[in-house]
Coordinates of C-alpha atoms in Angstrom, one line a residue:
M1 CA 0.0 0.0 0.0
A2 CA 2.9 2.3 0.9
T3 CA 4.6 1.5 -2.4
S4 CA 1.4 2.4 -4.3
K5 CA 1.2 5.7 -2.4
Y6 CA 4.7 6.7 -3.2
S7 CA 4.3 5.6 -6.8
Y8 CA 1.3 7.9 -7.1
H9 CA 3.2 10.8 -5.7
F10 CA 6.1 10.1 -8.0
W11 CA 4.0 10.0 -11.2
F12 CA 2.1 13.1 -10.1
A13 CA 5.4 14.9 -9.8
W14 CA 6.4 13.7 -13.2
K15 CA 3.2 15.0 -14.7
C16 CA 3.8 18.4 -13.0
I17 CA 7.2 18.6 -14.7
Q18 CA 5.7 17.8 -18.1
R19 CA 2.9 20.3 -17.6
N20 CA 5.5 23.1 -17.1
I21 CA 8.0 21.7 -19.5
G22 CA 9.2 25.1 -20.8
R23 CA 10.1 26.6 -17.4
N24 CA 11.5 23.3 -16.1
F25 CA 13.7 23.0 -19.2
F26 CA 15.0 26.5 -18.5
I27 CA 15.7 25.6 -14.9
G28 CA 17.4 22.3 -15.8
F29 CA 19.4 23.9 -18.7
S30 CA 20.6 26.8 -16.5
V31 CA 21.8 24.5 -13.8
S32 CA 23.4 22.1 -16.3
L33 CA 25.2 25.0 -18.0
A34 CA 26.5 26.4 -14.7
V35 CA 27.6 22.9 -13.6
I36 CA 29.4 22.3 -16.8
S37 CA 31.2 25.6 -16.6
A38 CA 32.2 25.0 -13.0
V39 CA 33.4 21.4 -13.3
W40 CA 35.2 22.3 -16.6
V41 CA 37.3 24.8 -14.7
V42 CA 38.0 22.2 -12.0
A43 CA 39.0 19.7 -14.7
F44 CA 41.2 22.2 -16.5
F45 CA 43.1 23.3 -13.4
D46 CA 43.4 19.7 -12.2
G47 CA 45.0 18.7 -15.5
F48 CA 47.1 21.8 -15.6
N49 CA 48.4 21.2 -12.0
R50 CA 49.1 17.6 -12.8
Q51 CA 51.2 18.6 -15.8
I52 CA 53.1 21.1 -13.6
E53 CA 53.7 18.4 -11.0
D54 CA 55.0 16.0 -13.7
A55 CA 57.3 18.8 -15.1
V56 CA 58.8 19.4 -11.6
V57 CA 59.1 15.7 -10.9
Q58 CA 60.9 15.0 -14.2
T59 CA 63.5 17.7 -13.5
N60 CA 65.4 15.2 -11.3
T61 CA 63.3 16.3 -8.3
G62 CA 61.1 13.2 -8.0
H63 CA 57.9 13.0 -5.9
F64 CA 60.0 12.5 -2.8
Q65 CA 63.6 13.0 -1.7
I66 CA 65.3 11.2 1.2
Q67 CA 68.1 13.6 2.1
D68 CA 71.2 13.4 4.1
P69 CA 70.7 15.8 7.1
L70 CA 73.8 17.9 6.3
Y71 CA 72.7 18.3 2.7
S72 CA 69.1 19.1 3.8
Q73 CA 70.2 21.9 6.1
A74 CA 73.1 23.5 4.2
A75 CA 73.6 21.7 0.9
D76 CA 76.8 20.2 2.5
A77 CA 77.9 17.2 0.5
S78 CA 81.1 16.5 2.5
K79 CA 79.7 13.5 4.4
P80 CA 77.5 11.4 2.1
L81 CA 75.7 8.4 3.6
S82 CA 75.8 4.8 2.5
F83 CA 72.9 3.8 0.2
T84 CA 73.3 0.1 1.0
A85 CA 72.6 0.8 4.7
M86 CA 69.3 2.4 3.8
N87 CA 66.1 0.2 4.0
V88 CA 64.5 1.2 0.7
E89 CA 63.1 -2.3 -0.2
N90 CA 59.3 -2.6 -0.8
L91 CA 58.9 1.2 -0.9
P92 CA 55.8 2.2 -2.9
A93 CA 58.0 3.7 -5.6
L94 CA 58.3 3.2 -9.4
G95 CA 62.0 4.2 -9.3
V96 CA 64.7 4.9 -6.7
S97 CA 67.9 6.9 -7.6
P98 CA 70.7 7.5 -5.0
E99 CA 72.5 10.7 -6.1
L100 CA 75.5 12.7 -5.1
V101 CA 75.2 16.4 -5.6
L102 CA 78.1 18.8 -6.4
D103 CA 78.0 22.5 -7.2
A104 CA 80.5 23.5 -9.9
N105 CA 81.0 25.9 -12.8
I106 CA 82.6 26.2 -16.2
L107 CA 84.5 29.1 -17.7
T108 CA 85.1 29.2 -21.5
P109 CA 85.6 31.9 -24.1
E110 CA 81.9 31.7 -24.8
G111 CA 81.1 32.6 -21.1
A112 CA 80.6 31.0 -17.7
A113 CA 77.8 29.0 -16.1
S114 CA 77.1 27.5 -12.7
L115 CA 76.2 23.8 -12.8
I116 CA 74.7 21.0 -10.7
V117 CA 76.7 17.9 -11.1
L118 CA 74.9 14.7 -10.2
G119 CA 76.7 11.5 -9.5
I120 CA 74.3 8.7 -10.4
R121 CA 73.9 5.0 -10.8
P122 CA 72.8 5.0 -14.5
Q123 CA 70.7 1.8 -14.4
M124 CA 68.8 3.0 -11.3
H125 CA 68.5 6.6 -12.5
K126 CA 66.7 5.8 -15.8
K127 CA 63.7 4.5 -13.8
V128 CA 63.3 8.0 -12.3
V129 CA 64.1 10.3 -15.2
P130 CA 64.0 8.8 -18.7
L131 CA 67.2 10.5 -20.0
D132 CA 68.3 7.4 -21.7
Q133 CA 65.2 7.7 -24.0
N134 CA 66.0 11.3 -24.8
I135 CA 69.6 11.3 -26.0
Y136 CA 70.3 13.9 -28.7
A137 CA 73.8 12.8 -29.5
G138 CA 76.2 10.2 -28.1
A139 CA 75.1 7.7 -25.6
F140 CA 73.8 7.4 -22.1
L141 CA 76.3 6.9 -19.2
R142 CA 77.6 3.5 -18.2
E143 CA 78.0 2.2 -14.7
D144 CA 81.7 1.8 -15.1
D145 CA 82.2 5.1 -16.9
Q146 CA 85.2 7.1 -15.6
A147 CA 85.9 10.7 -16.4
G148 CA 82.8 10.9 -18.6
V149 CA 80.0 13.4 -18.4
M150 CA 76.5 13.8 -20.0
I151 CA 75.3 17.3 -20.6
G152 CA 72.1 19.0 -21.9
K153 CA 71.5 20.2 -25.4
E154 CA 71.1 23.8 -24.3
L155 CA 74.5 23.8 -22.5
A156 CA 76.1 22.2 -25.6
R157 CA 74.5 24.9 -27.8
I158 CA 75.7 27.9 -25.7
F159 CA 79.2 26.6 -25.2
K160 CA 79.5 24.9 -28.6
F161 CA 80.2 21.5 -27.1
T162 CA 80.0 18.2 -29.1
V163 CA 80.3 14.6 -28.2
G164 CA 84.0 13.8 -27.5
D165 CA 84.9 17.3 -26.4
N166 CA 86.4 18.0 -23.0
L167 CA 84.5 19.9 -20.4
T168 CA 86.7 21.6 -17.8
L169 CA 84.9 21.6 -14.5
N170 CA 85.8 24.0 -11.6
Y171 CA 84.7 23.1 -8.1
Q172 CA 85.7 22.6 -4.5
D173 CA 86.5 19.2 -3.1
K174 CA 85.6 18.0 0.4
D175 CA 88.7 19.7 1.9
G176 CA 87.7 23.0 0.4
E177 CA 90.5 23.0 -2.2
L178 CA 89.7 24.6 -5.6
R179 CA 90.2 22.1 -8.4
S180 CA 89.7 21.8 -12.1
E181 CA 89.0 18.5 -13.9
N182 CA 88.7 17.6 -17.6
L183 CA 85.7 15.4 -18.3
S184 CA 85.0 13.8 -21.7
I185 CA 81.4 14.5 -23.0
R186 CA 79.9 11.0 -23.6
G187 CA 76.3 12.1 -24.5
I188 CA 74.0 15.1 -24.9
F189 CA 70.4 14.8 -23.7
H190 CA 67.4 16.8 -25.0
Y191 CA 64.7 16.7 -22.3
S192 CA 62.4 18.9 -20.2
S193 CA 63.2 22.7 -20.2
L194 CA 66.0 24.8 -21.4
G195 CA 66.9 25.7 -17.8
F196 CA 67.2 22.0 -17.0
E197 CA 69.3 21.3 -20.0
K198 CA 71.6 24.2 -19.2
R199 CA 72.1 23.5 -15.5
Y200 CA 72.2 19.8 -14.9
I201 CA 75.1 17.5 -15.9
Y202 CA 75.6 13.8 -15.0
I203 CA 78.5 11.7 -14.1
S204 CA 78.9 8.2 -12.6
Q205 CA 79.1 7.6 -8.9
R206 CA 82.7 6.5 -9.3
T207 CA 83.7 9.7 -11.1
W208 CA 81.9 11.9 -8.5
Q209 CA 83.7 10.1 -5.6
Q210 CA 87.1 10.6 -7.3
L211 CA 86.4 14.3 -8.0
F212 CA 85.0 15.3 -4.6
L213 CA 86.2 12.7 -2.1
N214 CA 89.6 11.9 -3.8
Q215 CA 88.8 8.2 -3.6
T216 CA 86.7 5.5 -5.3
S217 CA 84.8 2.6 -3.9
E218 CA 82.3 0.0 -4.9
E219 CA 79.9 1.4 -2.3
T220 CA 76.9 3.5 -3.5
L221 CA 76.7 6.8 -1.6
F222 CA 74.1 9.5 -1.6
N223 CA 73.3 13.1 -0.5
R224 CA 69.7 12.5 -1.6
I225 CA 67.6 9.5 -2.8
V226 CA 65.1 10.5 -5.4
L227 CA 61.8 8.5 -5.4
K228 CA 59.3 8.4 -8.3
T229 CA 55.9 7.3 -7.1
H230 CA 52.2 7.5 -8.0
G231 CA 51.9 11.1 -6.8
L232 CA 52.0 12.2 -3.2
A233 CA 49.5 9.6 -1.9
P234 CA 52.2 7.3 -0.4
E235 CA 53.6 10.2 1.8
P236 CA 52.3 8.8 5.2
S237 CA 53.9 5.4 4.6
I238 CA 57.2 6.8 3.3
R239 CA 57.5 9.2 6.3
A240 CA 56.6 6.3 8.7
R241 CA 59.3 4.1 7.1
F242 CA 62.0 6.7 7.9
K243 CA 60.6 8.1 11.1
D244 CA 63.4 6.7 13.2
S245 CA 66.1 7.3 10.6
P246 CA 68.4 10.4 10.7
V247 CA 67.5 11.2 7.1
V248 CA 65.0 14.0 6.1
V249 CA 62.0 13.2 3.9
K250 CA 60.8 16.0 1.6
T251 CA 58.1 16.1 -1.1
W252 CA 58.5 17.9 -4.3
K253 CA 56.5 20.8 -2.9
E254 CA 59.1 21.3 -0.2
V255 CA 62.0 21.0 -2.7
N256 CA 60.3 23.5 -5.1
P257 CA 58.2 25.8 -2.9
E258 CA 57.7 28.4 -5.7
I259 CA 55.8 26.0 -8.0
S260 CA 54.0 24.6 -5.0
M261 CA 52.7 28.0 -4.2
V262 CA 51.5 28.4 -7.8
V263 CA 49.6 25.1 -7.6
E264 CA 48.1 25.9 -4.2
F265 CA 47.0 29.4 -5.4
Q266 CA 45.3 27.8 -8.5
N267 CA 43.5 25.3 -6.2
S268 CA 42.3 28.1 -3.9
L269 CA 41.2 30.2 -6.9
T270 CA 39.2 27.2 -8.3
N271 CA 37.4 26.6 -5.0
F272 CA 36.6 30.3 -4.8
F273 CA 35.2 30.2 -8.3
L274 CA 33.0 27.2 -7.4
L275 CA 31.6 29.0 -4.4
I276 CA 30.8 32.1 -6.5
I277 CA 29.2 30.0 -9.2
G278 CA 27.2 28.0 -6.6
L279 CA 25.8 31.2 -4.9
T280 CA 25.0 32.9 -8.2
V281 CA 23.2 29.9 -9.7
T282 CA 21.2 29.3 -6.5
M283 CA 20.0 32.9 -6.4
T284 CA 19.2 32.7 -10.2
I285 CA 17.3 29.4 -10.0
L286 CA 15.5 30.3 -6.8
T287 CA 13.2 32.9 -8.5
P288 CA 11.8 30.7 -11.3
V289 CA 11.3 27.7 -9.0
R290 CA 9.5 30.1 -6.5
M291 CA 7.3 31.4 -9.4
L292 CA 6.6 27.9 -10.5
W293 CA 5.2 27.0 -7.1
Q294 CA 3.5 30.3 -6.7
E295 CA 1.5 29.6 -9.8
R296 CA 0.3 26.3 -8.3
F297 CA -1.0 28.1 -5.2
K298 CA -4.7 27.5 -6.1
E299 CA -4.0 23.9 -7.1
I300 CA -2.4 23.2 -3.8
K301 CA -5.2 25.0 -2.0
M302 CA -7.7 22.8 -3.7
M303 CA -5.7 19.7 -2.7
R304 CA -5.9 20.9 0.9
V305 CA -9.7 21.3 0.5
I306 CA -10.2 17.7 -0.6
G307 CA -8.1 16.5 2.3
I308 CA -4.6 16.0 0.9
P309 CA -2.2 16.7 3.8
N310 CA 1.0 18.9 3.7
K311 CA 3.0 15.7 3.8
S312 CA 1.8 14.7 0.4
V313 CA 2.6 18.1 -1.0
W314 CA 6.1 17.8 0.4
L315 CA 6.5 14.3 -1.2
I316 CA 5.4 15.6 -4.6
G317 CA 7.8 18.5 -4.3
M318 CA 10.7 16.3 -3.3
F319 CA 10.0 13.8 -6.1
E320 CA 9.8 16.7 -8.5
A321 CA 13.2 18.0 -7.2
L322 CA 14.7 14.5 -7.4
L323 CA 13.6 14.1 -11.0
M324 CA 15.0 17.5 -11.9
V325 CA 18.3 16.6 -10.1
L326 CA 18.6 13.3 -12.0
T327 CA 17.7 14.9 -15.4
A328 CA 20.1 17.9 -15.0
G329 CA 22.8 15.7 -13.4
V330 CA 22.8 13.1 -16.1
T331 CA 22.7 15.7 -18.8
S332 CA 25.6 17.6 -17.3
S333 CA 27.7 14.4 -16.8
L334 CA 27.2 13.3 -20.4
L335 CA 28.1 16.7 -21.8
L336 CA 31.1 16.9 -19.5
V337 CA 32.3 13.5 -20.6
L338 CA 32.0 14.5 -24.3
I339 CA 33.6 18.0 -23.9
V340 CA 36.3 17.2 -21.4
G341 CA 37.0 13.8 -22.8
S342 CA 37.7 15.3 -26.2
Q343 CA 39.9 18.0 -24.8
A344 CA 41.7 15.5 -22.6
Y345 CA 42.6 13.6 -25.7
N346 CA 43.4 16.6 -28.0
G347 CA 44.5 19.2 -25.4
I348 CA 43.9 22.9 -25.4
D349 CA 46.6 24.7 -27.3
F350 CA 47.8 28.0 -25.8
R351 CA 51.0 28.4 -27.9
F352 CA 49.4 31.2 -29.9
L353 CA 49.5 33.4 -26.7
N354 CA 53.3 33.5 -26.5
K355 CA 54.0 33.0 -30.2
G356 CA 55.6 29.6 -29.7
V357 CA 58.1 30.8 -27.1
A358 CA 58.4 28.4 -24.1
V359 CA 57.6 29.9 -20.7
E360 CA 59.7 28.8 -17.8
R361 CA 59.3 29.4 -14.1
A362 CA 61.6 28.1 -11.3
G363 CA 63.5 25.9 -13.7
I364 CA 60.5 24.1 -15.3
K365 CA 58.7 24.6 -18.6
L366 CA 55.1 25.5 -18.1
P367 CA 52.6 23.5 -20.2
E368 CA 51.8 25.0 -23.6
V369 CA 49.1 22.5 -24.4
V370 CA 46.8 21.8 -21.4
Y371 CA 45.0 18.5 -21.1
P372 CA 42.0 18.8 -18.7
R373 CA 41.5 15.8 -16.4
L374 CA 38.0 14.5 -15.7
T375 CA 37.7 12.2 -12.7
L376 CA 34.9 10.3 -10.9
D377 CA 35.2 12.8 -8.0
Q378 CA 34.3 15.6 -10.4
L379 CA 31.3 13.7 -11.7
G380 CA 30.3 13.3 -8.1
L381 CA 30.8 17.0 -7.6
T382 CA 28.4 17.5 -10.5
F383 CA 25.5 15.7 -8.9
L384 CA 26.3 17.3 -5.5
F385 CA 26.2 20.8 -7.1
V386 CA 22.9 20.1 -8.8
L387 CA 21.4 18.5 -5.7
V388 CA 22.3 21.5 -3.5
V389 CA 21.1 24.1 -6.0
L390 CA 17.8 22.5 -6.9
G391 CA 17.2 21.0 -3.4
L392 CA 17.5 24.4 -1.7
S393 CA 15.4 26.1 -4.3
Y394 CA 12.5 23.5 -4.0
L395 CA 12.7 23.3 -0.2
W396 CA 12.4 27.1 0.2
S397 CA 9.7 27.4 -2.5
I398 CA 7.5 24.6 -1.0
R399 CA 7.9 26.0 2.5
Q400 CA 6.9 29.5 1.4
T401 CA 3.9 28.2 -0.5
L402 CA 2.6 26.2 2.4
K403 CA 3.3 29.1 4.7
E404 CA 1.2 31.4 2.6
L405 CA -1.7 28.8 2.6
K406 CA -1.5 28.7 6.4
Q407 CA -1.7 32.5 6.6
E408 CA -4.6 32.7 4.3
A409 CA -6.5 30.0 6.2
Q410 CA -6.1 32.0 9.4

């Protein structure tokens, strides 16, 4: 019996929507358009921020870094730690690269440049940054390479280096003595941004130890261990793993705070935009919904006369709101999948804004073609947005209509 009663109210609500099809179409279309605009902005910035994060991670930063305390506090590389003594097995990481970091510079007739020299284990490093797949000339470093160096294409262009040339590196060793060393250029990589290609050069762990520590050993040392993971989600487990260790765990946001602030600002701006859109659409939809129920004042009054209680009016109104939510929500979701899905595949090209000139900030190349990212969370946000806007509008309108009926009866 109860099922029959609810079915009656449901179909009555559906007939009411059909009877006012023009106004209900306007209400549903307005809500759908607002939702599509709002969620598209979320998808756009989600994709943009993801591309920025990938760009930072790929500039030898990684999602996480496990740093020697001295290096973490003062970039002091004089006492590197043993990688073999670190418990890095079963970490939720796609790649692990123990690295030794050395500040150096070169001085040539073409000019001078400050460099970051990274001593790496080539076979481990290629799982973190795919430089081996982006060799412009020459070859990738070998594990047993001695006195060899791999440089970026931009550095080679500025200083007119080619494979086989000698690069004279000026630096301070662990005792603070100024030294110069000739390294043979084994390969030239073309990857990431111009700033990355100009500043970072790579040598083997053995070469680094010989240059800086004046010794070589089979042991793998590190100032930092770069981890590539599936985003920042594993942060709690990684921090818990090294909680009792002297090392310092940092995320890419802590290593590159400038870009982190850009991402946080964009997220805050997106949330503010959603709030403004929500308030604006609610105020816009409230009026036509209120007018819709105001026009049904005499109808509801007649229902009261024949003995239909307020509870039934509320049930009809809620079923009507539910049908509108489902209609607008499904329509918005389908259109979002079509629009954002197409843009996620083809991208949105902004290269015309800067005439093809790459824009770099804090050492990374900002995306020129943005690929929006649509997720299930955003589709959930779509239905929540529609539910809140239409739900509040119908609740307020029904309440006001019943309140007016009560006042007239008195």
